[in-house]
PDB file of N, CA and C in Angstrom:
ATOM      1  N   UNK A 204      10.803  -5.430  17.660  1.00  0.00           N
ATOM      2  CA  UNK A 204      10.211  -4.472  16.587  1.00  0.00           C
ATOM      3  C   UNK A 204       9.728  -4.965  15.863  1.00  0.00           C
ATOM      4  N   UNK A 205       8.355  -4.325  15.127  1.00  0.00           N
ATOM      5  CA  UNK A 205       7.531  -5.032  14.842  1.00  0.00           C
ATOM      6  C   UNK A 205       7.624  -3.399  13.301  1.00  0.00           C
ATOM      7  N   UNK A 206       6.250  -4.280  11.891  1.00  0.00           N
ATOM      8  CA  UNK A 206       6.474  -3.591  11.356  1.00  0.00           C
ATOM      9  C   UNK A 206       4.816  -3.571  11.227  1.00  0.00           C
ATOM     10  N   UNK A 207       4.270  -2.505  11.246  1.00  0.00           N
ATOM     11  CA  UNK A 207       2.806  -2.272  10.975  1.00  0.00           C
ATOM     12  C   UNK A 207       2.505  -1.598   9.632  1.00  0.00           C
ATOM     13  N   UNK A 208       1.420  -2.437   8.915  1.00  0.00           N
ATOM     14  CA  UNK A 208       1.347  -1.670   7.844  1.00  0.00           C
ATOM     15  C   UNK A 208       0.070  -1.824   7.566  1.00  0.00           C
ATOM     16  N   UNK A 209      -0.356  -0.135   7.594  1.00  0.00           N
ATOM     17  CA  UNK A 209      -1.888   0.076   7.268  1.00  0.00           C
ATOM     18  C   UNK A 209      -2.789   1.076   6.239  1.00  0.00           C
ATOM     19  N   UNK A 210      -3.662   0.887   5.844  1.00  0.00           N
ATOM     20  CA  UNK A 210      -4.700   0.714   4.759  1.00  0.00           C
ATOM     21  C   UNK A 210      -5.446   1.816   4.942  1.00  0.00           C
ATOM     22  N   UNK A 211      -5.150   2.886   4.820  1.00  0.00           N
ATOM     23  CA  UNK A 211      -6.944   3.959   5.117  1.00  0.00           C
ATOM     24  C   UNK A 211      -7.280   4.359   4.390  1.00  0.00           C
ATOM     25  N   UNK A 212      -8.845   5.129   4.732  1.00  0.00           N
ATOM     26  CA  UNK A 212      -9.289   5.990   3.965  1.00  0.00           C
ATOM     27  C   UNK A 212      -8.080   7.524   3.776  1.00  0.00           C
ATOM     28  N   UNK A 213      -7.934   7.789   2.360  1.00  0.00           N
ATOM     29  CA  UNK A 213      -7.016   9.048   2.039  1.00  0.00           C
ATOM     30  C   UNK A 213      -7.395   9.931   2.959  1.00  0.00           C
ATOM     31  N   UNK A 214      -8.490  10.760   3.520  1.00  0.00           N
ATOM     32  CA  UNK A 214      -8.933  11.685   4.273  1.00  0.00           C
ATOM     33  C   UNK A 214      -8.877  11.098   5.315  1.00  0.00           C
ATOM     34  N   UNK A 215      -8.071  10.217   5.936  1.00  0.00           N
ATOM     35  CA  UNK A 215      -7.794  10.724   7.811  1.00  0.00           C
ATOM     36  C   UNK A 215      -6.683  10.100   7.691  1.00  0.00           C
ATOM     37  N   UNK A 216      -5.483  10.570   6.341  1.00  0.00           N
ATOM     38  CA  UNK A 216      -4.367   9.889   6.951  1.00  0.00           C
ATOM     39  C   UNK A 216      -3.770  11.304   7.918  1.00  0.00           C
ATOM     40  N   UNK A 217      -3.865  12.280   6.994  1.00  0.00           N
ATOM     41  CA  UNK A 217      -3.180  13.701   8.122  1.00  0.00           C
ATOM     42  C   UNK A 217      -3.861  13.342   9.657  1.00  0.00           C
ATOM     43  N   UNK A 218      -4.945  13.103   9.966  1.00  0.00           N
ATOM     44  CA  UNK A 218      -5.141  13.027  12.288  1.00  0.00           C
ATOM     45  C   UNK A 218      -4.305  11.887  12.593  1.00  0.00           C
ATOM     46  N   UNK A 219      -4.448  10.359  11.614  1.00  0.00           N
ATOM     47  CA  UNK A 219      -3.643   9.140  11.650  1.00  0.00           C
ATOM     48  C   UNK A 219      -1.767  10.230  11.922  1.00  0.00           C
ATOM     49  N   UNK A 220      -1.076   9.864  11.221  1.00  0.00           N
ATOM     50  CA  UNK A 220      -0.150  11.196  11.315  1.00  0.00           C
ATOM     51  C   UNK A 220       0.083  11.592  11.964  1.00  0.00           C
ATOM     52  N   UNK A 221      -0.956  13.002  12.715  1.00  0.00           N
ATOM     53  CA  UNK A 221      -0.875  13.972  14.172  1.00  0.00           C
ATOM     54  C   UNK A 221      -0.407  12.914  15.243  1.00  0.00           C
ATOM     55  N   UNK A 222      -1.757  12.093  15.218  1.00  0.00           N
ATOM     56  CA  UNK A 222      -1.751  11.293  16.544  1.00  0.00           C
ATOM     57  C   UNK A 222      -0.547  10.327  16.880  1.00  0.00           C
ATOM     58  N   UNK A 223       0.063   9.605  15.709  1.00  0.00           N
ATOM     59  CA  UNK A 223       1.124   8.831  15.437  1.00  0.00           C
ATOM     60  C   UNK A 223       2.397   9.922  15.944  1.00  0.00           C
ATOM     61  N   UNK A 224       2.488  10.910  15.272  1.00  0.00           N
ATOM     62  CA  UNK A 224       3.666  11.782  15.797  1.00  0.00           C
ATOM     63  C   UNK A 224       3.636  12.268  17.291  1.00  0.00           C
ATOM     64  N   UNK A 225       2.233  12.565  18.088  1.00  0.00           N
ATOM     65  CA  UNK A 225       1.460  12.596  19.331  1.00  0.00           C
ATOM     66  C   UNK A 225       2.517  11.262  20.106  1.00  0.00           C
ATOM     67  N   UNK A 226       2.665  10.035  19.686  1.00  0.00           N
ATOM     68  CA  UNK A 226       2.545   9.141  21.220  1.00  0.00           C
ATOM     69  C   UNK A 226       4.845   8.636  20.468  1.00  0.00           C
ATOM     70  N   UNK A 227       5.309   9.928  19.907  1.00  0.00           N
ATOM     71  CA  UNK A 227       6.360   9.651  19.735  1.00  0.00           C
ATOM     72  C   UNK A 227       7.166   8.126  18.235  1.00  0.00           C
ATOM     73  N   UNK A 228       6.295   8.257  17.387  1.00  0.00           N
ATOM     74  CA  UNK A 228       6.362   7.602  16.129  1.00  0.00           C
ATOM     75  C   UNK A 228       7.637   8.165  15.546  1.00  0.00           C
ATOM     76  N   UNK A 229       8.269   8.310  15.065  1.00  0.00           N
ATOM     77  CA  UNK A 229       9.724   9.405  14.538  1.00  0.00           C
ATOM     78  C   UNK A 229       9.056   9.170  12.658  1.00  0.00           C
ATOM     79  N   UNK A 230       8.630   8.530  11.997  1.00  0.00           N
ATOM     80  CA  UNK A 230       8.770   8.023  10.933  1.00  0.00           C
ATOM     81  C   UNK A 230       7.862   6.827  10.823  1.00  0.00           C
ATOM     82  N   UNK A 231       7.669   7.420   9.219  1.00  0.00           N
ATOM     83  CA  UNK A 231       6.328   6.630   8.302  1.00  0.00           C
ATOM     84  C   UNK A 231       7.176   7.125   6.808  1.00  0.00           C
ATOM     85  N   UNK A 232       6.300   5.403   6.437  1.00  0.00           N
ATOM     86  CA  UNK A 232       6.555   6.568   4.772  1.00  0.00           C
ATOM     87  C   UNK A 232       5.197   5.832   4.946  1.00  0.00           C
ATOM     88  N   UNK A 233       4.668   6.717   3.359  1.00  0.00           N
ATOM     89  CA  UNK A 233       3.073   6.712   3.148  1.00  0.00           C
ATOM     90  C   UNK A 233       2.673   6.187   1.700  1.00  0.00           C
ATOM     91  N   UNK A 234       1.635   6.162   1.091  1.00  0.00           N
ATOM     92  CA  UNK A 234       1.500   5.186  -0.254  1.00  0.00           C
ATOM     93  C   UNK A 234       0.715   5.906  -0.693  1.00  0.00           C
ATOM     94  N   UNK A 235       0.225   6.483  -1.872  1.00  0.00           N
ATOM     95  CA  UNK A 235      -0.642   6.066  -2.769  1.00  0.00           C
ATOM     96  C   UNK A 235      -0.975   5.053  -3.369  1.00  0.00           C
ATOM     97  N   UNK A 236      -2.419   4.049  -3.048  1.00  0.00           N
ATOM     98  CA  UNK A 236      -2.434   2.676  -2.961  1.00  0.00           C
ATOM     99  C   UNK A 236      -3.963   2.678  -3.941  1.00  0.00           C
ATOM    100  N   UNK A 237      -4.193   1.391  -4.597  1.00  0.00           N
ATOM    101  CA  UNK A 237      -5.432   1.379  -4.663  1.00  0.00           C
ATOM    102  C   UNK A 237      -5.698  -0.067  -4.806  1.00  0.00           C
ATOM    103  N   UNK A 238      -6.777  -0.849  -4.338  1.00  0.00           N
ATOM    104  CA  UNK A 238      -7.697  -1.926  -4.014  1.00  0.00           C
ATOM    105  C   UNK A 238      -8.611  -1.775  -3.779  1.00  0.00           C
ATOM    106  N   UNK A 239      -9.783  -2.839  -3.122  1.00  0.00           N
ATOM    107  CA  UNK A 239     -10.881  -3.708  -2.540  1.00  0.00           C
ATOM    108  C   UNK A 239     -11.281  -4.526  -2.026  1.00  0.00           C
ATOM    109  N   UNK A 240     -12.565  -4.618  -0.826  1.00  0.00           N
ATOM    110  CA  UNK A 240     -11.629  -6.165   0.299  1.00  0.00           C
ATOM    111  C   UNK A 240     -13.398  -5.789  -0.027  1.00  0.00           C
ATOM    112  N   UNK A 241     -14.204  -6.331   0.806  1.00  0.00           N
ATOM    113  CA  UNK A 241     -14.659  -6.715   1.221  1.00  0.00           C
ATOM    114  C   UNK A 241     -16.418  -6.063  -0.055  1.00  0.00           C
ATOM    115  N   UNK A 242     -16.117  -4.719  -0.188  1.00  0.00           N
ATOM    116  CA  UNK A 242     -17.045  -3.458  -0.815  1.00  0.00           C
ATOM    117  C   UNK A 242     -16.790  -3.804  -2.320  1.00  0.00           C
ATOM    118  N   UNK A 243     -15.661  -4.388  -2.908  1.00  0.00           N
ATOM    119  CA  UNK A 243     -15.754  -4.640  -4.165  1.00  0.00           C
ATOM    120  C   UNK A 243     -16.049  -3.233  -4.881  1.00  0.00           C
ATOM    121  N   UNK A 244     -14.967  -2.532  -4.393  1.00  0.00           N
ATOM    122  CA  UNK A 244     -15.755  -1.343  -5.115  1.00  0.00           C
ATOM    123  C   UNK A 244     -17.096  -0.839  -5.410  1.00  0.00           C
ATOM    124  N   UNK A 245     -16.530   0.356  -6.282  1.00  0.00           N
ATOM    125  CA  UNK A 245     -18.337   0.806  -5.854  1.00  0.00           C
ATOM    126  C   UNK A 245     -19.095   1.498  -7.669  1.00  0.00           C
ATOM    127  N   UNK A 246     -20.163   2.076  -7.439  1.00  0.00           N
ATOM    128  CA  UNK A 246     -20.552   2.581  -8.950  1.00  0.00           C
ATOM    129  C   UNK A 246     -20.945   3.991  -8.823  1.00  0.00           C
ATOM    130  N   UNK A 247     -20.576   4.597  -9.214  1.00  0.00           N
ATOM    131  CA  UNK A 247     -20.563   6.231 -10.088  1.00  0.00           C
ATOM    132  C   UNK A 247     -21.319   5.801 -11.374  1.00  0.00           C
ATOM    133  N   UNK A 248     -22.122   7.661 -10.956  1.00  0.00           N
ATOM    134  CA  UNK A 248     -22.393   8.259 -12.362  1.00  0.00           C
ATOM    135  C   UNK A 248     -21.976   9.212 -12.950  1.00  0.00           C
ATOM    136  N   UNK A 249     -21.793   9.329 -13.852  1.00  0.00           N
ATOM    137  CA  UNK A 249     -20.749   9.849 -15.171  1.00  0.00           C
ATOM    138  C   UNK A 249     -21.561  10.585 -16.239  1.00  0.00           C
ATOM    139  N   UNK A 250     -21.871  11.950 -16.538  1.00  0.00           N
ATOM    140  CA  UNK A 250     -22.855  12.184 -17.233  1.00  0.00           C
ATOM    141  C   UNK A 250     -23.991  11.131 -17.707  1.00  0.00           C
ATOM    142  N   UNK A 251     -24.010  11.177 -16.928  1.00  0.00           N
ATOM    143  CA  UNK A 251     -25.829  10.343 -16.909  1.00  0.00           C
ATOM    144  C   UNK A 251     -25.491   8.606 -17.230  1.00  0.00           C
ATOM    145  N   UNK A 252     -24.525   7.938 -17.198  1.00  0.00           N
ATOM    146  CA  UNK A 252     -24.074   6.860 -17.036  1.00  0.00           C
ATOM    147  C   UNK A 252     -23.257   6.273 -16.303  1.00  0.00           C
ATOM    148  N   UNK A 253     -23.706   5.079 -15.633  1.00  0.00           N
ATOM    149  CA  UNK A 253     -23.355   4.448 -14.987  1.00  0.00           C
ATOM    150  C   UNK A 253     -22.281   3.568 -14.834  1.00  0.00           C
ATOM    151  N   UNK A 254     -21.286   3.261 -14.266  1.00  0.00           N
ATOM    152  CA  UNK A 254     -19.703   2.544 -14.275  1.00  0.00           C
ATOM    153  C   UNK A 254     -19.973   2.150 -13.442  1.00  0.00           C
ATOM    154  N   UNK A 255     -18.260   1.420 -12.964  1.00  0.00           N
ATOM    155  CA  UNK A 255     -18.521   0.429 -11.831  1.00  0.00           C
ATOM    156  C   UNK A 255     -16.385   0.715 -11.605  1.00  0.00           C
ATOM    157  N   UNK A 256     -16.454   1.243 -10.669  1.00  0.00           N
ATOM    158  CA  UNK A 256     -15.614   1.605 -10.046  1.00  0.00           C
ATOM    159  C   UNK A 256     -14.923   0.326  -8.921  1.00  0.00           C
ATOM    160  N   UNK A 257     -13.807  -0.037  -9.722  1.00  0.00           N
ATOM    161  CA  UNK A 257     -13.215  -1.927  -9.166  1.00  0.00           C
ATOM    162  C   UNK A 257     -11.987  -1.582  -8.032  1.00  0.00           C
ATOM    163  N   UNK A 258     -11.023  -0.450  -7.958  1.00  0.00           N
ATOM    164  CA  UNK A 258     -10.216   0.271  -6.953  1.00  0.00           C
ATOM    165  C   UNK A 258     -10.465   0.895  -6.785  1.00  0.00           C
ATOM    166  N   UNK A 259     -10.219   1.079  -5.293  1.00  0.00           N
ATOM    167  CA  UNK A 259     -10.702   2.251  -4.368  1.00  0.00           C
ATOM    168  C   UNK A 259      -9.537   2.284  -3.984  1.00  0.00           C
ATOM    169  N   UNK A 260      -9.525   4.174  -4.315  1.00  0.00           N
ATOM    170  CA  UNK A 260      -8.297   4.745  -3.410  1.00  0.00           C
ATOM    171  C   UNK A 260      -7.881   4.804  -2.430  1.00  0.00           C
ATOM    172  N   UNK A 261      -6.548   3.946  -1.515  1.00  0.00           N
ATOM    173  CA  UNK A 261      -6.327   4.035  -0.228  1.00  0.00           C
ATOM    174  C   UNK A 261      -4.841   5.184  -0.414  1.00  0.00           C
ATOM    175  N   UNK A 262      -4.667   5.476   1.091  1.00  0.00           N
ATOM    176  CA  UNK A 262      -3.326   5.208   1.717  1.00  0.00           C
ATOM    177  C   UNK A 262      -2.952   3.864   2.381  1.00  0.00           C
ATOM    178  N   UNK A 263      -1.222   3.779   2.209  1.00  0.00           N
ATOM    179  CA  UNK A 263      -0.639   2.692   2.828  1.00  0.00           C
ATOM    180  C   UNK A 263       0.450   2.888   3.613  1.00  0.00           C
ATOM    181  N   UNK A 264       0.125   2.872   4.802  1.00  0.00           N
ATOM    182  CA  UNK A 264       1.366   3.717   6.189  1.00  0.00           C
ATOM    183  C   UNK A 264       2.188   2.125   6.349  1.00  0.00           C
ATOM    184  N   UNK A 265       3.170   2.217   6.240  1.00  0.00           N
ATOM    185  CA  UNK A 265       4.775   1.460   7.032  1.00  0.00           C
ATOM    186  C   UNK A 265       5.393   2.023   8.017  1.00  0.00           C
ATOM    187  N   UNK A 266       5.451   1.386   8.746  1.00  0.00           N
ATOM    188  CA  UNK A 266       6.236   2.318  10.208  1.00  0.00           C
ATOM    189  C   UNK A 266       6.519   0.985  10.954  1.00  0.00           C
ATOM    190  N   UNK A 267       7.607   0.437  11.514  1.00  0.00           N
ATOM    191  CA  UNK A 267       8.454  -0.138  12.171  1.00  0.00           C
ATOM    192  C   UNK A 267       8.683   0.701  13.608  1.00  0.00           C
ATOM    193  N   UNK A 268       7.903  -0.027  14.841  1.00  0.00           N
ATOM    194  CA  UNK A 268       8.048   0.559  16.179  1.00  0.00           C
ATOM    195  C   UNK A 268       8.703  -0.266  16.966  1.00  0.00           C
ATOM    196  N   UNK A 269       9.187   0.503  18.183  1.00  0.00           N
ATOM    197  CA  UNK A 269       9.911  -0.755  19.413  1.00  0.00           C
ATOM    198  C   UNK A 269       8.498  -1.877  19.400  1.00  0.00           C
ATOM    199  N   UNK A 270       8.673  -2.962  20.481  1.00  0.00           N
ATOM    200  CA  UNK A 270       7.736  -3.631  20.382  1.00  0.00           C
ATOM    201  C   UNK A 270       6.839  -3.246  21.646  1.00  0.00           C
ATOM    202  N   UNK A 271       7.284  -2.720  22.878  1.00  0.00           N
ATOM    203  CA  UNK A 271       6.963  -1.664  23.668  1.00  0.00           C
ATOM    204  C   UNK A 271       6.086  -0.543  22.905  1.00  0.00           C
ATOM    205  N   UNK A 272       5.473  -0.116  21.609  1.00  0.00           N
ATOM    206  CA  UNK A 272       4.569   0.617  20.933  1.00  0.00           C
ATOM    207  C   UNK A 272       3.845   0.268  20.470  1.00  0.00           C
ATOM    208  N   UNK A 273       3.716  -0.443  19.872  1.00  0.00           N
ATOM    209  CA  UNK A 273       3.106  -1.752  18.999  1.00  0.00           C
ATOM    210  C   UNK A 273       1.548  -1.367  19.157  1.00  0.00           C
ATOM    211  N   UNK A 274       1.473  -2.097  20.516  1.00  0.00           N
ATOM    212  CA  UNK A 274      -0.013  -1.927  20.746  1.00  0.00           C
ATOM    213  C   UNK A 274      -1.106  -0.584  20.690  1.00  0.00           C
ATOM    214  N   UNK A 275      -0.107   0.684  21.585  1.00  0.00           N
ATOM    215  CA  UNK A 275      -0.511   1.792  21.592  1.00  0.00           C
ATOM    216  C   UNK A 275      -0.388   2.210  19.833  1.00  0.00           C
ATOM    217  N   UNK A 276       0.713   2.449  19.100  1.00  0.00           N
ATOM    218  CA  UNK A 276       0.513   2.596  17.812  1.00  0.00           C
ATOM    219  C   UNK A 276      -1.396   2.435  17.465  1.00  0.00           C
ATOM    220  N   UNK A 277      -1.352   0.646  17.229  1.00  0.00           N
ATOM    221  CA  UNK A 277      -2.226   0.511  16.839  1.00  0.00           C
ATOM    222  C   UNK A 277      -3.435   1.008  17.515  1.00  0.00           C
ATOM    223  N   UNK A 278      -3.925   0.927  18.398  1.00  0.00           N
ATOM    224  CA  UNK A 278      -5.212   2.405  18.944  1.00  0.00           C
ATOM    225  C   UNK A 278      -5.322   3.393  18.249  1.00  0.00           C
ATOM    226  N   UNK A 279      -3.679   3.703  18.725  1.00  0.00           N
ATOM    227  CA  UNK A 279      -3.904   5.077  17.926  1.00  0.00           C
ATOM    228  C   UNK A 279      -4.289   5.195  16.362  1.00  0.00           C
ATOM    229  N   UNK A 280      -3.592   4.318  15.595  1.00  0.00           N
ATOM    230  CA  UNK A 280      -4.250   3.929  13.857  1.00  0.00           C
ATOM    231  C   UNK A 280      -6.001   3.597  14.621  1.00  0.00           C
ATOM    232  N   UNK A 281      -6.649   3.240  14.497  1.00  0.00           N
ATOM    233  CA  UNK A 281      -8.088   2.527  14.698  1.00  0.00           C
ATOM    234  C   UNK A 281      -8.554   4.169  15.667  1.00  0.00           C
ATOM    235  N   UNK A 282      -8.017   4.582  16.054  1.00  0.00           N
ATOM    236  CA  UNK A 282      -8.772   5.592  17.227  1.00  0.00           C
ATOM    237  C   UNK A 282      -9.481   6.594  15.917  1.00  0.00           C
ATOM    238  N   UNK A 283      -8.015   7.295  14.871  1.00  0.00           N
ATOM    239  CA  UNK A 283      -8.051   7.804  14.232  1.00  0.00           C
ATOM    240  C   UNK A 283      -8.766   7.555  12.063  1.00  0.00           C
ATOM    241  N   UNK A 284      -8.622   6.088  12.024  1.00  0.00           N
ATOM    242  CA  UNK A 284      -8.606   5.454  11.032  1.00  0.00           C
ATOM    243  C   UNK A 284      -9.951   5.287  11.098  1.00  0.00           C
ATOM    244  N   UNK A 285     -11.181   4.992  11.722  1.00  0.00           N
ATOM    245  CA  UNK A 285     -12.139   4.641  11.817  1.00  0.00           C
ATOM    246  C   UNK A 285     -13.491   5.456  11.739  1.00  0.00           C
ATOM    247  N   UNK A 286     -13.980   5.021  10.596  1.00  0.00           N
ATOM    248  CA  UNK A 286     -15.469   6.051  10.798  1.00  0.00           C
ATOM    249  C   UNK A 286     -16.781   5.162  10.066  1.00  0.00           C
ATOM    250  N   UNK A 287     -16.484   3.845  10.830  1.00  0.00           N
ATOM    251  CA  UNK A 287     -17.076   2.892  11.204  1.00  0.00           C
ATOM    252  C   UNK A 287     -18.239   2.518   9.967  1.00  0.00           C
ATOM    253  N   UNK A 288     -17.744   2.662   8.537  1.00  0.00           N
ATOM    254  CA  UNK A 288     -18.226   2.291   7.103  1.00  0.00           C
ATOM    255  C   UNK A 288     -17.647   1.623   6.814  1.00  0.00           C
ATOM    256  N   UNK A 289     -18.185   1.021   5.460  1.00  0.00           N
ATOM    257  CA  UNK A 289     -17.356   0.008   4.782  1.00  0.00           C
ATOM    258  C   UNK A 289     -15.857   0.296   4.302  1.00  0.00           C
ATOM    259  N   UNK A 290     -14.903   0.132   3.849  1.00  0.00           N
ATOM    260  CA  UNK A 290     -13.724   0.634   3.322  1.00  0.00           C
ATOM    261  C   UNK A 290     -13.015   1.382   4.117  1.00  0.00           C
ATOM    262  N   UNK A 291     -12.795   1.107   6.297  1.00  0.00           N
ATOM    263  CA  UNK A 291     -12.201   2.165   6.958  1.00  0.00           C
ATOM    264  C   UNK A 291     -10.724   1.381   6.975  1.00  0.00           C
ATOM    265  N   UNK A 292     -10.215  -0.276   6.076  1.00  0.00           N
ATOM    266  CA  UNK A 292      -9.410  -0.694   6.303  1.00  0.00           C
ATOM    267  C   UNK A 292      -8.623  -1.458   6.862  1.00  0.00           C
ATOM    268  N   UNK A 293      -7.569  -1.627   6.849  1.00  0.00           N
ATOM    269  CA  UNK A 293      -6.295  -3.366   7.071  1.00  0.00           C
ATOM    270  C   UNK A 293      -5.171  -2.371   8.499  1.00  0.00           C
ATOM    271  N   UNK A 294      -5.099  -3.485   9.415  1.00  0.00           N
ATOM    272  CA  UNK A 294      -4.028  -3.004   9.975  1.00  0.00           C
ATOM    273  C   UNK A 294      -3.041  -4.679  10.335  1.00  0.00           C
ATOM    274  N   UNK A 295      -1.658  -4.580   9.670  1.00  0.00           N
ATOM    275  CA  UNK A 295      -0.847  -6.107   9.356  1.00  0.00           C
ATOM    276  C   UNK A 295      -0.086  -5.787  10.518  1.00  0.00           C
ATOM    277  N   UNK A 296       0.730  -6.366  11.442  1.00  0.00           N
ATOM    278  CA  UNK A 296       1.621  -6.430  12.247  1.00  0.00           C
ATOM    279  C   UNK A 296       2.711  -7.344  11.712  1.00  0.00           C
ATOM    280  N   UNK A 297       4.108  -7.294  11.051  1.00  0.00           N
ATOM    281  CA  UNK A 297       4.661  -8.535  11.131  1.00  0.00           C
ATOM    282  C   UNK A 297       6.250  -8.107  11.950  1.00  0.00           C
ATOM    283  N   UNK A 298       7.314  -9.290  12.617  1.00  0.00           N
ATOM    284  CA  UNK A 298       8.473  -9.415  13.345  1.00  0.00           C
ATOM    285  C   UNK A 298       9.514  -8.518  11.703  1.00  0.00           C
ATOM    286  N   UNK A 299      10.223  -8.174  12.640  1.00  0.00           N
ATOM    287  CA  UNK A 299      11.534  -7.415  11.724  1.00  0.00           C
ATOM    288  C   UNK A 299      12.634  -7.898  12.455  1.00  0.00           C
ATOM    289  N   UNK A 300      13.449  -8.343  12.071  1.00  0.00           N
ATOM    290  CA  UNK A 300      14.201  -9.298  12.283  1.00  0.00           C
ATOM    291  C   UNK A 300      15.601  -7.543  12.571  1.00  0.00           C
ATOM    292  N   UNK A 301      16.322  -7.259  11.690  1.00  0.00           N
ATOM    293  CA  UNK A 301      16.995  -6.168  11.565  1.00  0.00           C
ATOM    294  C   UNK A 301      16.503  -4.941  10.334  1.00  0.00           C
ATOM    295  N   UNK A 302      16.966  -3.946  11.436  1.00  0.00           N
ATOM    296  CA  UNK A 302      16.681  -2.938  10.381  1.00  0.00           C
ATOM    297  C   UNK A 302      18.027  -2.074  10.791  1.00  0.00           C
ATOM    298  N   UNK A 303      18.308  -1.459   9.528  1.00  0.00           N
ATOM    299  CA  UNK A 303      20.407  -0.950   9.723  1.00  0.00           C
ATOM    300  C   UNK A 303      19.655   0.572   8.855  1.00  0.00           C
ATOM    301  N   UNK A 304      20.130   1.482   9.689  1.00  0.00           N
ATOM    302  CA  UNK A 304      20.707   2.885   9.179  1.00  0.00           C
ATOM    303  C   UNK A 304      21.310   3.094   8.679  1.00  0.00           C
ATOM    304  N   UNK A 305      21.272   3.355   6.503  1.00  0.00           N
ATOM    305  CA  UNK A 305      22.454   3.445   5.712  1.00  0.00           C
ATOM    306  C   UNK A 305      23.033   4.689   5.880  1.00  0.00           C
ATOM    307  N   UNK A 306      22.702   5.871   6.457  1.00  0.00           N
ATOM    308  CA  UNK A 306      23.831   6.479   6.399  1.00  0.00           C
ATOM    309  C   UNK A 306      24.767   6.428   8.248  1.00  0.00           C
ATOM    310  N   UNK A 307      24.668   5.954   9.038  1.00  0.00           N
ATOM    311  CA  UNK A 307      25.798   5.204   9.857  1.00  0.00           C
ATOM    312  C   UNK A 307      25.615   4.117  10.667  1.00  0.00           C
ATOM    313  N   UNK A 308      25.021   3.133  10.335  1.00  0.00           N
ATOM    314  CA  UNK A 308      25.419   2.009   9.530  1.00  0.00           C
ATOM    315  C   UNK A 308      25.002   1.262  10.938  1.00  0.00           C
ATOM    316  N   UNK A 309      23.536   2.821  12.270  1.00  0.00           N
ATOM    317  CA  UNK A 309      23.249   2.244  13.608  1.00  0.00           C
ATOM    318  C   UNK A 309      22.387   1.057  12.841  1.00  0.00           C
ATOM    319  N   UNK A 310      21.968  -0.125  13.508  1.00  0.00           N
ATOM    320  CA  UNK A 310      21.068  -0.978  14.034  1.00  0.00           C
ATOM    321  C   UNK A 310      20.163  -1.310  14.745  1.00  0.00           C
ATOM    322  N   UNK A 311      18.684  -1.855  14.508  1.00  0.00           N
ATOM    323  CA  UNK A 311      17.911  -2.159  15.001  1.00  0.00           C
ATOM    324  C   UNK A 311      16.957  -0.960  15.784  1.00  0.00           C
ATOM    325  N   UNK A 312      16.887  -0.676  17.170  1.00  0.00           N
ATOM    326  CA  UNK A 312      15.914   0.315  17.460  1.00  0.00           C
ATOM    327  C   UNK A 312      16.540   1.072  17.213  1.00  0.00           C
ATOM    328  N   UNK A 313      17.885   1.863  17.252  1.00  0.00           N
ATOM    329  CA  UNK A 313      18.624   3.035  17.025  1.00  0.00           C
ATOM    330  C   UNK A 313      18.680   3.542  15.984  1.00  0.00           C
ATOM    331  N   UNK A 314      18.433   2.670  14.777  1.00  0.00           N
ATOM    332  CA  UNK A 314      18.030   2.625  13.130  1.00  0.00           C
ATOM    333  C   UNK A 314      17.113   3.126  12.943  1.00  0.00           C
ATOM    334  N   UNK A 315      16.388   2.988  13.383  1.00  0.00           N
ATOM    335  CA  UNK A 315      14.353   3.510  13.793  1.00  0.00           C
ATOM    336  C   UNK A 315      14.146   4.338  13.738  1.00  0.00           C
TER     337      UNK A 315
END
């Protein structure tokens, strides 16, 4: 099993969620986060004054999938989150040693 963490633009969240559901991803956690990467934030005008916004709003998606679904899930996130502009986000993939469903005690893929 692998854990996929994706940081994406907020307005792309619904597209990504629907596409992941279509390929069989049964659950995920979404968190509203703020951060910056290479774009280092941006400047905005407010009442005629310019100010710098250092942290940009993003959505972080966490999901755990079986090994055979990892590449497809990554493709789906890429296809549905990409705008082609700076700040589209990142995807991180890491190994999961063990997963346990608290309610039933099921483990690993049965718990996901």
